[in-house]
mmCIF file of C-alpha atoms in Angstrom:
data_model
loop_
_atom_site.group_PDB
_atom_site.id
_atom_site.type_symbol
_atom_site.label_atom_id
_atom_site.label_comp_id
_atom_site.label_asym_id
_atom_site.label_seq_id
_atom_site.Cartn_x
_atom_site.Cartn_y
_atom_site.Cartn_z
ATOM 1 C CA MET A 1 -14.580 -0.572 24.185
ATOM 2 C CA GLY A 2 -13.229 2.220 22.111
ATOM 3 C CA ALA A 3 -15.456 4.417 20.051
ATOM 4 C CA TYR A 4 -14.579 4.773 16.404
ATOM 5 C CA ALA A 5 -13.034 7.483 15.813
ATOM 6 C CA THR A 6 -25.196 18.844 6.726
ATOM 7 C CA ALA A 7 -24.459 18.598 3.442
ATOM 8 C CA GLY A 8 -26.958 19.843 0.869
ATOM 9 C CA MET A 9 -27.189 18.559 -2.678
ATOM 10 C CA GLN A 10 -27.710 21.466 -5.002
ATOM 11 C CA MET A 11 -30.184 20.998 -7.798
ATOM 12 C CA VAL A 12 -28.969 22.682 -10.965
ATOM 13 C CA ALA A 13 -32.394 22.921 -12.546
ATOM 14 C CA ALA A 14 -35.935 21.913 -11.747
ATOM 15 C CA ARG A 15 -38.757 21.373 -14.184
ATOM 16 C CA PRO A 16 -42.036 23.089 -13.210
ATOM 17 C CA CYS A 17 -45.018 20.872 -12.599
ATOM 18 C CA ILE A 18 -46.865 22.499 -15.491
ATOM 19 C CA SER A 19 -45.791 24.027 -18.754
ATOM 20 C CA ALA A 20 -47.685 26.379 -21.021
ATOM 21 C CA SER A 21 -47.151 28.077 -24.337
ATOM 22 C CA GLN A 22 -46.592 31.786 -24.355
ATOM 23 C CA GLY A 23 -49.768 32.257 -26.311
ATOM 24 C CA MET A 24 -51.805 30.790 -23.468
ATOM 25 C CA LEU A 25 -50.221 32.873 -20.714
ATOM 26 C CA THR A 26 -50.211 36.598 -21.328
ATOM 27 C CA SER A 27 -49.609 38.041 -17.889
ATOM 28 C CA ARG A 28 -48.063 37.316 -14.525
ATOM 29 C CA ALA A 29 -51.521 37.422 -13.032
ATOM 30 C CA ALA A 30 -52.604 34.518 -15.202
ATOM 31 C CA VAL A 31 -49.613 32.484 -14.117
ATOM 32 C CA CYS A 32 -50.233 33.179 -10.460
ATOM 33 C CA GLN A 33 -53.921 32.327 -10.827
ATOM 34 C CA ILE A 34 -53.067 28.959 -12.415
ATOM 35 C CA GLY A 35 -50.544 28.299 -9.659
ATOM 36 C CA ARG A 36 -53.170 29.015 -6.990
ATOM 37 C CA THR A 37 -55.733 26.876 -8.776
ATOM 38 C CA LEU A 38 -53.365 23.905 -8.996
ATOM 39 C CA SER A 39 -52.309 24.091 -5.389
ATOM 40 C CA THR A 40 -55.728 24.695 -3.831
ATOM 41 C CA SER A 41 -58.240 23.103 -6.179
ATOM 42 C CA THR A 42 -56.504 20.057 -7.596
ATOM 43 C CA GLY A 43 -54.452 19.113 -4.545
ATOM 44 C CA PHE A 44 -51.020 19.444 -6.193
ATOM 45 C CA ALA A 45 -49.495 20.582 -2.922
ATOM 46 C CA SER A 46 -46.006 19.603 -4.016
ATOM 47 C CA CYS A 47 -46.146 21.575 -7.244
ATOM 48 C CA PRO A 48 -43.585 24.413 -7.016
ATOM 49 C CA ARG A 49 -44.558 28.031 -7.479
ATOM 50 C CA ILE A 50 -43.827 29.208 -10.999
ATOM 51 C CA CYS A 51 -41.985 32.458 -11.608
ATOM 52 C CA TYR A 52 -40.711 34.105 -14.756
ATOM 53 C CA SER A 53 -37.297 35.692 -14.844
ATOM 54 C CA SER A 54 -38.456 38.336 -17.319
ATOM 55 C CA PRO A 55 -41.821 39.979 -18.076
ATOM 56 C CA LEU A 56 -44.108 37.850 -20.221
ATOM 57 C CA GLY A 57 -44.639 40.823 -22.447
ATOM 58 C CA SER A 58 -40.944 41.072 -23.256
ATOM 59 C CA SER A 59 -40.043 41.350 -26.923
ATOM 60 C CA LYS A 60 -37.686 38.356 -26.459
ATOM 61 C CA ARG A 61 -40.598 35.943 -26.208
ATOM 62 C CA SER A 62 -38.481 32.980 -27.380
ATOM 63 C CA GLY A 63 -36.136 33.419 -24.455
ATOM 64 C CA VAL A 64 -38.618 33.206 -21.592
ATOM 65 C CA ALA A 65 -36.968 31.370 -18.680
ATOM 66 C CA ILE A 66 -38.964 29.428 -16.127
ATOM 67 C CA ARG A 67 -37.629 28.339 -12.762
ATOM 68 C CA ALA A 68 -39.223 26.324 -10.006
ATOM 69 C CA MET A 69 -39.146 27.827 -6.541
ATOM 70 C CA SER A 70 -39.746 26.038 -3.269
ATOM 71 C CA ARG A 71 -42.965 26.957 -1.510
ATOM 72 C CA GLU A 72 -41.067 27.228 1.767
ATOM 73 C CA SER A 73 -38.524 29.873 2.584
ATOM 74 C CA GLY A 74 -34.908 28.848 2.985
ATOM 75 C CA PRO A 75 -32.028 27.692 0.794
ATOM 76 C CA GLN A 76 -32.906 26.364 -2.624
ATOM 77 C CA GLY A 77 -31.807 22.956 -3.791
ATOM 78 C CA LEU A 78 -32.216 19.403 -2.568
ATOM 79 C CA PRO A 79 -31.344 19.460 1.136
ATOM 80 C CA ILE A 80 -30.762 16.578 3.494
ATOM 81 C CA ASP A 81 -33.671 17.098 5.853
ATOM 82 C CA LEU A 82 -33.829 15.028 9.034
ATOM 83 C CA ARG A 83 -36.114 17.313 10.992
ATOM 84 C CA GLY A 84 -38.472 15.313 13.162
ATOM 85 C CA LYS A 85 -36.111 12.310 13.190
ATOM 86 C CA ARG A 86 -34.440 10.888 16.270
ATOM 87 C CA ALA A 87 -31.047 9.151 16.144
ATOM 88 C CA PHE A 88 -29.318 6.878 18.635
ATOM 89 C CA ILE A 89 -25.564 6.774 18.071
ATOM 90 C CA ALA A 90 -23.726 4.008 19.880
ATOM 91 C CA GLY A 91 -20.030 4.555 20.456
ATOM 92 C CA VAL A 92 -19.496 8.273 21.095
ATOM 93 C CA ALA A 93 -16.954 8.836 23.847
ATOM 94 C CA ASP A 94 -15.034 11.919 22.666
ATOM 95 C CA ASP A 95 -15.188 14.655 20.061
ATOM 96 C CA ASN A 96 -12.682 13.478 17.462
ATOM 97 C CA GLY A 97 -13.961 10.179 16.084
ATOM 98 C CA TYR A 98 -16.323 9.211 13.312
ATOM 99 C CA GLY A 99 -19.204 8.748 15.758
ATOM 100 C CA TRP A 100 -18.986 12.386 16.810
ATOM 101 C CA ALA A 101 -18.762 13.531 13.188
ATOM 102 C CA ILE A 102 -21.858 11.518 12.300
ATOM 103 C CA ALA A 103 -23.725 12.975 15.261
ATOM 104 C CA LYS A 104 -22.853 16.493 14.104
ATOM 105 C CA ALA A 105 -23.940 15.852 10.525
ATOM 106 C CA LEU A 106 -27.266 14.394 11.629
ATOM 107 C CA ALA A 107 -27.795 17.288 14.025
ATOM 108 C CA ALA A 108 -26.992 19.807 11.281
ATOM 109 C CA ALA A 109 -29.670 18.127 9.161
ATOM 110 C CA GLY A 110 -32.178 18.591 11.973
ATOM 111 C CA ALA A 111 -32.159 15.225 13.773
ATOM 112 C CA GLU A 112 -32.511 14.854 17.529
ATOM 113 C CA ILE A 113 -29.367 13.242 18.933
ATOM 114 C CA LEU A 114 -29.101 10.545 21.593
ATOM 115 C CA VAL A 115 -25.792 8.820 22.257
ATOM 116 C CA GLY A 116 -24.628 5.655 23.942
ATOM 117 C CA THR A 117 -21.244 5.911 25.644
ATOM 118 C CA TRP A 118 -19.035 3.107 26.932
ATOM 119 C CA VAL A 119 -19.551 2.984 30.684
ATOM 120 C CA PRO A 120 -15.897 3.446 31.785
ATOM 121 C CA ALA A 121 -15.694 6.584 29.603
ATOM 122 C CA LEU A 122 -19.102 7.949 30.571
ATOM 123 C CA ASN A 123 -18.086 10.194 33.457
ATOM 124 C CA ILE A 124 -15.248 11.880 31.552
ATOM 125 C CA PHE A 125 -17.446 12.378 28.491
ATOM 126 C CA GLU A 126 -20.352 13.894 30.396
ATOM 127 C CA THR A 127 -18.030 16.092 32.442
ATOM 128 C CA SER A 128 -16.349 17.393 29.297
ATOM 129 C CA LEU A 129 -19.732 18.174 27.765
ATOM 130 C CA ARG A 130 -20.948 19.943 30.885
ATOM 131 C CA ARG A 131 -17.809 22.059 31.247
ATOM 132 C CA GLY A 132 -17.856 23.181 27.632
ATOM 133 C CA LYS A 133 -14.711 21.327 26.610
ATOM 134 C CA PHE A 134 -16.449 20.196 23.411
ATOM 135 C CA ASP A 135 -18.148 23.506 22.615
ATOM 136 C CA GLU A 136 -15.799 24.321 19.751
ATOM 137 C CA SER A 137 -16.318 20.854 18.289
ATOM 138 C CA ARG A 138 -20.081 21.160 18.715
ATOM 139 C CA LYS A 139 -20.368 24.100 16.332
ATOM 140 C CA LEU A 140 -22.679 23.446 13.413
ATOM 141 C CA PRO A 141 -22.570 25.161 9.992
ATOM 142 C CA ASP A 142 -25.217 27.692 11.051
ATOM 143 C CA GLY A 143 -23.190 28.726 14.103
ATOM 144 C CA SER A 144 -25.349 26.939 16.665
ATOM 145 C CA LEU A 145 -24.087 24.151 18.922
ATOM 146 C CA MET A 146 -25.021 20.526 18.500
ATOM 147 C CA GLU A 147 -27.354 19.478 21.288
ATOM 148 C CA ILE A 148 -27.086 15.967 22.681
ATOM 149 C CA VAL A 149 -30.499 15.395 24.190
ATOM 150 C CA LYS A 150 -29.394 12.511 26.388
ATOM 151 C CA VAL A 151 -26.334 10.358 27.006
ATOM 152 C CA TYR A 152 -26.931 6.711 27.872
ATOM 153 C CA PRO A 153 -24.407 4.351 29.462
ATOM 154 C CA LEU A 154 -23.744 1.427 27.135
ATOM 155 C CA ASP A 155 -21.528 -1.606 26.903
ATOM 156 C CA ALA A 156 -22.581 -3.384 23.727
ATOM 157 C CA VAL A 157 -20.569 -6.500 24.620
ATOM 158 C CA TYR A 158 -23.404 -7.514 26.938
ATOM 159 C CA ASP A 159 -26.927 -8.124 25.653
ATOM 160 C CA SER A 160 -28.744 -8.315 28.994
ATOM 161 C CA PRO A 161 -27.968 -8.149 32.745
ATOM 162 C CA GLU A 162 -27.784 -11.945 32.888
ATOM 163 C CA ASP A 163 -24.776 -11.869 30.554
ATOM 164 C CA VAL A 164 -22.646 -9.621 32.769
ATOM 165 C CA PRO A 165 -19.914 -11.492 34.710
ATOM 166 C CA GLU A 166 -19.567 -10.855 38.416
ATOM 167 C CA ASP A 167 -16.114 -9.313 38.042
ATOM 168 C CA VAL A 168 -17.545 -6.704 35.650
ATOM 169 C CA LYS A 169 -20.498 -5.978 37.926
ATOM 170 C CA GLY A 170 -18.080 -5.281 40.750
ATOM 171 C CA ASN A 171 -15.631 -3.283 38.635
ATOM 172 C CA LYS A 172 -15.236 0.237 39.984
ATOM 173 C CA ARG A 173 -15.323 1.632 36.440
ATOM 174 C CA TYR A 174 -18.973 0.527 36.255
ATOM 175 C CA ALA A 175 -19.885 1.790 39.719
ATOM 176 C CA GLY A 176 -22.701 4.332 39.736
ATOM 177 C CA SER A 177 -24.052 3.312 36.328
ATOM 178 C CA SER A 178 -27.040 1.101 35.629
ATOM 179 C CA ASN A 179 -29.121 -0.167 32.730
ATOM 180 C CA TRP A 180 -26.140 -0.243 30.395
ATOM 181 C CA THR A 181 -26.558 -3.550 28.567
ATOM 182 C CA VAL A 182 -27.968 -3.402 25.029
ATOM 183 C CA LYS A 183 -31.410 -4.617 26.077
ATOM 184 C CA GLU A 184 -31.593 -2.138 28.954
ATOM 185 C CA ALA A 185 -30.385 0.761 26.803
ATOM 186 C CA ALA A 186 -33.104 0.062 24.232
ATOM 187 C CA GLU A 187 -35.711 -0.140 26.994
ATOM 188 C CA SER A 188 -34.500 3.151 28.475
ATOM 189 C CA VAL A 189 -34.745 4.911 25.115
ATOM 190 C CA LYS A 190 -38.240 3.476 24.615
ATOM 191 C CA ASN A 191 -39.345 4.692 28.040
ATOM 192 C CA ASP A 192 -37.868 8.149 27.491
ATOM 193 C CA PHE A 193 -38.762 8.796 23.849
ATOM 194 C CA GLY A 194 -40.938 5.984 22.558
ATOM 195 C CA SER A 195 -39.141 5.430 19.279
ATOM 196 C CA ILE A 196 -36.159 6.274 17.082
ATOM 197 C CA ASP A 197 -35.646 6.597 13.349
ATOM 198 C CA ILE A 198 -31.884 6.201 13.003
ATOM 199 C CA LEU A 199 -29.446 3.755 14.613
ATOM 200 C CA VAL A 200 -25.693 4.250 14.267
ATOM 201 C CA HIS A 201 -23.103 1.639 15.282
ATOM 202 C CA SER A 202 -19.786 3.400 15.772
ATOM 203 C CA LEU A 203 -17.890 1.163 18.129
ATOM 204 C CA ALA A 204 -15.237 -1.519 17.978
ATOM 205 C CA ASN A 205 -12.663 -3.130 20.181
ATOM 206 C CA GLY A 206 -9.972 -5.772 19.738
ATOM 207 C CA PRO A 207 -7.948 -6.449 22.887
ATOM 208 C CA GLU A 208 -5.195 -8.055 20.784
ATOM 209 C CA VAL A 209 -5.371 -5.724 17.783
ATOM 210 C CA THR A 210 -1.592 -5.232 17.765
ATOM 211 C CA LYS A 211 -0.926 -8.975 17.480
ATOM 212 C CA PRO A 212 -0.581 -10.733 14.116
ATOM 213 C CA LEU A 213 -3.466 -13.089 13.406
ATOM 214 C CA LEU A 214 -1.134 -16.080 13.802
ATOM 215 C CA GLU A 215 -0.424 -14.971 17.359
ATOM 216 C CA THR A 216 -4.004 -14.085 18.298
ATOM 217 C CA SER A 217 -5.634 -16.165 21.002
ATOM 218 C CA ARG A 218 -9.091 -17.640 20.673
ATOM 219 C CA ARG A 219 -10.249 -15.388 23.473
ATOM 220 C CA GLY A 220 -8.866 -12.268 21.802
ATOM 221 C CA TYR A 221 -10.307 -13.232 18.422
ATOM 222 C CA LEU A 222 -13.782 -13.874 19.784
ATOM 223 C CA ALA A 223 -13.641 -10.685 21.850
ATOM 224 C CA ALA A 224 -12.985 -8.681 18.681
ATOM 225 C CA ILE A 225 -15.911 -10.343 16.916
ATOM 226 C CA SER A 226 -18.188 -9.792 19.900
ATOM 227 C CA ALA A 227 -17.401 -6.113 20.423
ATOM 228 C CA SER A 228 -16.972 -5.085 16.806
ATOM 229 C CA SER A 229 -19.524 -7.044 14.792
ATOM 230 C CA TYR A 230 -22.004 -8.985 16.900
ATOM 231 C CA SER A 231 -22.621 -5.796 18.857
ATOM 232 C CA PHE A 232 -24.289 -4.409 15.723
ATOM 233 C CA VAL A 233 -26.512 -7.476 15.428
ATOM 234 C CA SER A 234 -27.484 -7.088 19.079
ATOM 235 C CA LEU A 235 -28.185 -3.368 18.776
ATOM 236 C CA LEU A 236 -30.450 -3.824 15.768
ATOM 237 C CA GLN A 237 -32.112 -6.841 17.381
ATOM 238 C CA HIS A 238 -33.104 -4.813 20.444
ATOM 239 C CA PHE A 239 -33.748 -1.431 18.818
ATOM 240 C CA LEU A 240 -35.679 -2.671 15.779
ATOM 241 C CA PRO A 241 -38.962 -2.964 17.735
ATOM 242 C CA ILE A 242 -38.819 0.765 18.534
ATOM 243 C CA MET A 243 -37.631 1.957 15.118
ATOM 244 C CA ASN A 244 -40.169 3.734 12.956
ATOM 245 C CA PRO A 245 -40.821 2.162 9.529
ATOM 246 C CA GLY A 246 -38.656 3.801 6.900
ATOM 247 C CA GLY A 247 -35.801 4.236 9.353
ATOM 248 C CA ALA A 248 -32.153 3.461 8.685
ATOM 249 C CA THR A 249 -29.020 2.112 10.330
ATOM 250 C CA ILE A 250 -25.342 2.769 9.705
ATOM 251 C CA SER A 251 -22.208 0.952 10.867
ATOM 252 C CA LEU A 252 -18.525 1.617 10.225
ATOM 253 C CA THR A 253 -16.172 -0.855 8.594
ATOM 254 C CA TYR A 254 -12.644 -0.794 7.168
ATOM 255 C CA ILE A 255 -10.901 -2.067 4.032
ATOM 256 C CA ALA A 256 -9.026 -4.677 6.119
ATOM 257 C CA SER A 257 -12.207 -6.724 5.773
ATOM 258 C CA GLU A 258 -11.263 -7.516 2.168
ATOM 259 C CA ARG A 259 -7.582 -6.616 1.824
ATOM 260 C CA ALA A 260 -4.601 -7.707 3.893
ATOM 261 C CA ILE A 261 -3.561 -4.884 6.223
ATOM 262 C CA PRO A 262 -0.576 -6.171 8.232
ATOM 263 C CA GLY A 263 -0.743 -4.750 11.725
ATOM 264 C CA TYR A 264 -4.532 -4.627 11.887
ATOM 265 C CA GLY A 265 -4.653 -7.876 13.801
ATOM 266 C CA GLY A 266 -6.201 -9.590 16.757
ATOM 267 C CA GLY A 267 -9.160 -10.718 14.676
ATOM 268 C CA MET A 268 -10.234 -7.160 13.810
ATOM 269 C CA SER A 269 -10.030 -7.763 10.060
ATOM 270 C CA SER A 270 -12.251 -10.820 10.556
ATOM 271 C CA ALA A 271 -14.674 -8.781 12.648
ATOM 272 C CA LYS A 272 -15.008 -6.194 9.877
ATOM 273 C CA ALA A 273 -15.573 -8.921 7.300
ATOM 274 C CA ALA A 274 -18.330 -10.349 9.509
ATOM 275 C CA LEU A 275 -19.844 -6.889 9.919
ATOM 276 C CA GLU A 276 -20.060 -6.441 6.151
ATOM 277 C CA SER A 277 -21.597 -9.875 5.646
ATOM 278 C CA ASP A 278 -24.093 -9.157 8.414
ATOM 279 C CA THR A 279 -24.973 -5.856 6.737
ATOM 280 C CA ARG A 280 -26.294 -7.698 3.710
ATOM 281 C CA VAL A 281 -28.244 -10.279 5.713
ATOM 282 C CA LEU A 282 -29.662 -7.707 8.127
ATOM 283 C CA ALA A 283 -30.683 -5.492 5.222
ATOM 284 C CA PHE A 284 -32.941 -8.300 4.062
ATOM 285 C CA GLU A 285 -34.267 -9.256 7.477
ATOM 286 C CA ALA A 286 -34.777 -5.734 8.850
ATOM 287 C CA GLY A 287 -36.110 -4.554 5.512
ATOM 288 C CA ARG A 288 -38.771 -7.250 5.411
ATOM 289 C CA LYS A 289 -39.583 -7.080 9.111
ATOM 290 C CA GLY A 290 -39.516 -3.353 9.794
ATOM 291 C CA LYS A 291 -38.864 -1.537 6.495
ATOM 292 C CA ILE A 292 -35.489 -0.502 7.900
ATOM 293 C CA ARG A 293 -32.471 0.115 5.672
ATOM 294 C CA VAL A 294 -29.052 -1.231 6.703
ATOM 295 C CA ASN A 295 -25.800 0.092 5.251
ATOM 296 C CA THR A 296 -22.164 0.338 6.295
ATOM 297 C CA ILE A 297 -19.491 2.930 5.549
ATOM 298 C CA SER A 298 -15.977 1.739 4.798
ATOM 299 C CA ALA A 299 -14.033 4.715 6.069
ATOM 300 C CA GLY A 300 -10.384 5.478 5.511
ATOM 301 C CA PRO A 301 -7.930 5.839 8.403
ATOM 302 C CA LEU A 302 -8.479 8.679 10.872
ATOM 303 C CA GLY A 303 -6.144 9.679 13.685
ATOM 304 C CA SER A 304 -8.765 9.399 16.410
ATOM 305 C CA ARG A 305 -7.920 8.465 19.982
ATOM 306 C CA ALA A 306 -9.458 5.026 19.525
ATOM 307 C CA ALA A 307 -7.569 4.371 16.283
ATOM 308 C CA LYS A 308 -4.244 5.096 17.965
ATOM 309 C CA ALA A 309 -4.600 1.759 19.742
ATOM 310 C CA ILE A 310 -3.603 0.142 16.435
ATOM 311 C CA GLY A 311 -0.128 1.539 16.911
ATOM 312 C CA PHE A 312 0.713 2.692 13.388
ATOM 313 C CA ILE A 313 -2.280 4.827 12.480
ATOM 314 C CA GLU A 314 -0.086 7.733 11.345
ATOM 315 C CA LYS A 315 1.649 5.492 8.791
ATOM 316 C CA MET A 316 -1.739 4.274 7.575
ATOM 317 C CA ILE A 317 -2.873 7.863 7.078
ATOM 318 C CA GLU A 318 0.344 8.739 5.250
ATOM 319 C CA TYR A 319 0.040 5.688 3.000
ATOM 320 C CA SER A 320 -3.522 6.613 2.134
ATOM 321 C CA TYR A 321 -2.546 10.200 1.375
ATOM 322 C CA VAL A 322 0.256 9.134 -0.971
ATOM 323 C CA ASN A 323 -1.519 6.295 -2.773
ATOM 324 C CA ALA A 324 -5.210 7.218 -2.933
ATOM 325 C CA PRO A 325 -6.603 8.729 -6.163
ATOM 326 C CA LEU A 326 -7.487 11.866 -4.193
ATOM 327 C CA GLN A 327 -4.326 12.924 -2.437
ATOM 328 C CA LYS A 328 -5.848 14.864 0.409
ATOM 329 C CA GLU A 329 -6.560 14.472 4.085
ATOM 330 C CA LEU A 330 -9.655 12.440 4.880
ATOM 331 C CA LEU A 331 -11.902 14.467 7.163
ATOM 332 C CA ALA A 332 -14.224 12.953 9.739
ATOM 333 C CA GLU A 333 -16.967 15.292 8.530
ATOM 334 C CA GLU A 334 -16.832 13.649 5.096
ATOM 335 C CA VAL A 335 -17.854 10.383 6.708
ATOM 336 C CA GLY A 336 -20.486 12.249 8.729
ATOM 337 C CA ASN A 337 -21.952 13.819 5.606
ATOM 338 C CA THR A 338 -22.138 10.441 3.883
ATOM 339 C CA ALA A 339 -23.926 8.971 6.891
ATOM 340 C CA ALA A 340 -26.427 11.848 6.859
ATOM 341 C CA PHE A 341 -27.176 11.128 3.210
ATOM 342 C CA LEU A 342 -27.517 7.370 3.754
ATOM 343 C CA VAL A 343 -30.061 7.726 6.581
ATOM 344 C CA SER A 344 -32.028 10.423 4.763
ATOM 345 C CA PRO A 345 -34.970 10.004 2.366
ATOM 346 C CA LEU A 346 -32.552 10.826 -0.459
ATOM 347 C CA ALA A 347 -31.118 7.305 -0.060
ATOM 348 C CA SER A 348 -34.501 5.598 0.286
ATOM 349 C CA ALA A 349 -33.570 2.823 -2.184
ATOM 350 C CA ILE A 350 -30.078 2.116 -0.832
ATOM 351 C CA THR A 351 -29.696 -0.803 1.559
ATOM 352 C CA GLY A 352 -27.286 -3.678 2.100
ATOM 353 C CA SER A 353 -24.468 -1.579 0.665
ATOM 354 C CA ILE A 354 -20.857 -0.870 1.564
ATOM 355 C CA VAL A 355 -20.150 2.780 0.797
ATOM 356 C CA TYR A 356 -16.462 3.672 0.588
ATOM 357 C CA VAL A 357 -15.389 7.024 1.988
ATOM 358 C CA ASP A 358 -11.608 6.794 1.722
ATOM 359 C CA ASN A 359 -10.534 9.139 -1.076
ATOM 360 C CA GLY A 360 -10.757 6.133 -3.404
ATOM 361 C CA LEU A 361 -7.961 4.090 -1.814
ATOM 362 C CA ASN A 362 -10.089 0.931 -2.026
ATOM 363 C CA THR A 363 -9.912 1.050 -5.830
ATOM 364 C CA MET A 364 -6.130 0.906 -5.987
ATOM 365 C CA GLY A 365 -4.051 -2.172 -6.714
ATOM 366 C CA LEU A 366 -0.828 -0.326 -7.490
ATOM 367 C CA ALA A 367 -0.028 3.380 -7.362
ATOM 368 C CA VAL A 368 2.508 4.046 -10.139
ATOM 369 C CA ASP A 369 3.825 7.133 -8.360
ATOM 370 C CA SER A 370 4.310 5.311 -5.066
ATOM 371 C CA PRO A 371 7.653 6.137 -3.386
ATOM 372 C CA THR A 372 8.363 2.382 -3.329
ATOM 373 C CA ILE A 373 8.278 2.207 -7.121
ATOM 374 C CA SER A 374 9.973 5.532 -7.780
ATOM 375 C CA SER A 375 12.899 4.516 -5.626
#
C-alpha cells in the first residue's frame, strides 16, 4: 500500500474588550488599573491587555490609537495552535508525500506525532529515520526537527487478525512485525497513549491503477476501494472510541473523483468518489457520536514516490501548471498547512467538506491560453 505522497493567520486589527472615552481615562495608570480589575475581579481572563501607542496626555487627543496585545509572549496574530494535541497519521512511509507534509505542519503547530507505516516499508522507514536520512526534511520553521514519537506498523487493508490470509501471514515482508491490523493499531495506541485528537488518512493503493476502467478486473477494482476508501471507514471506526471530543479527521482525495482523468484507472477514481461520499456520511455519524469533525482535502498532483505508480504523474503536474488559475508549482507543505488549519480550533465549524488545494485547477472547464487552443 503506497502512502500518498505551521501556518499562522495574521490578524490585521483587534478590538479591545473595553472602550472608554478620553475624558474618562486621563493616565496610563488608570488604564492599567482598569485592565487589572477586569482580569482579576470580573473574570475576563480572555480580555487582552490594553496599550496606547501615544501618551494619553498628547495634544493630538483625537488620534489616540488603541491596540490589543496578547497576554502571553510570542508572535502576535491568530496562530494555529495544536499544543497538547496528539495526531495519528496513517500512511507515512517516506519524506516526500502529503502524509509527511501534514505531519510536519501539525508538528510545527505543536501537535505530538504518531505515524502508521505500511508493514513492508516499515524497516526502511525506521532505518532512514534512525540514520538521519530524513533530518533535512524534518526541519521545522523554527529550526528544530520534527519528532515522531512512535511509528506503528499498519496495513489498513485488514481490520483484524482474523481477516489476514495465510499467505500474507507467512509473507517474509511481514516477518518480525505484529499488531498491524487496524484494530490492533488502535489498541496499541490506546495502550501507549490513551487517546488521540487528530486522525489523518493518507494512504491509497490500486494494483491496476495503470489499466483503463474498461480493462480493470473485479478483484483490482475492489482492491482499490478497500485500500483507498474503506480503509478510512475502518480507521475511524476503530479510532473513534479513543478520540477526544472536539477532535478532527482528514483524508486525501483527488479531482478524478468528479472529473474524467484518463490514465487514473483501476478503480481509483471510483475509490476517491466513495471516499468523498463517505466523508459526508461520516461527518454526520462521527459528529453526532463523538463530536468529531470529518473533512477531506482534494490535492493537486505531486511527484511523490507513491504517485509515480500512476505512470504519467509528470504530465499531470505539467498540465496543472499550465491550466490552473495559479500557474505555480503545488507544494506539499501547502496541503500540510491546510490540514493543520482544518484540524485546528480555527475550523471548529467545518465538517463534511471537500477542500481543494490544487491552485484552483478544479474550477477550470477550459483554459483559453492552453497550448492545445493556441496551436
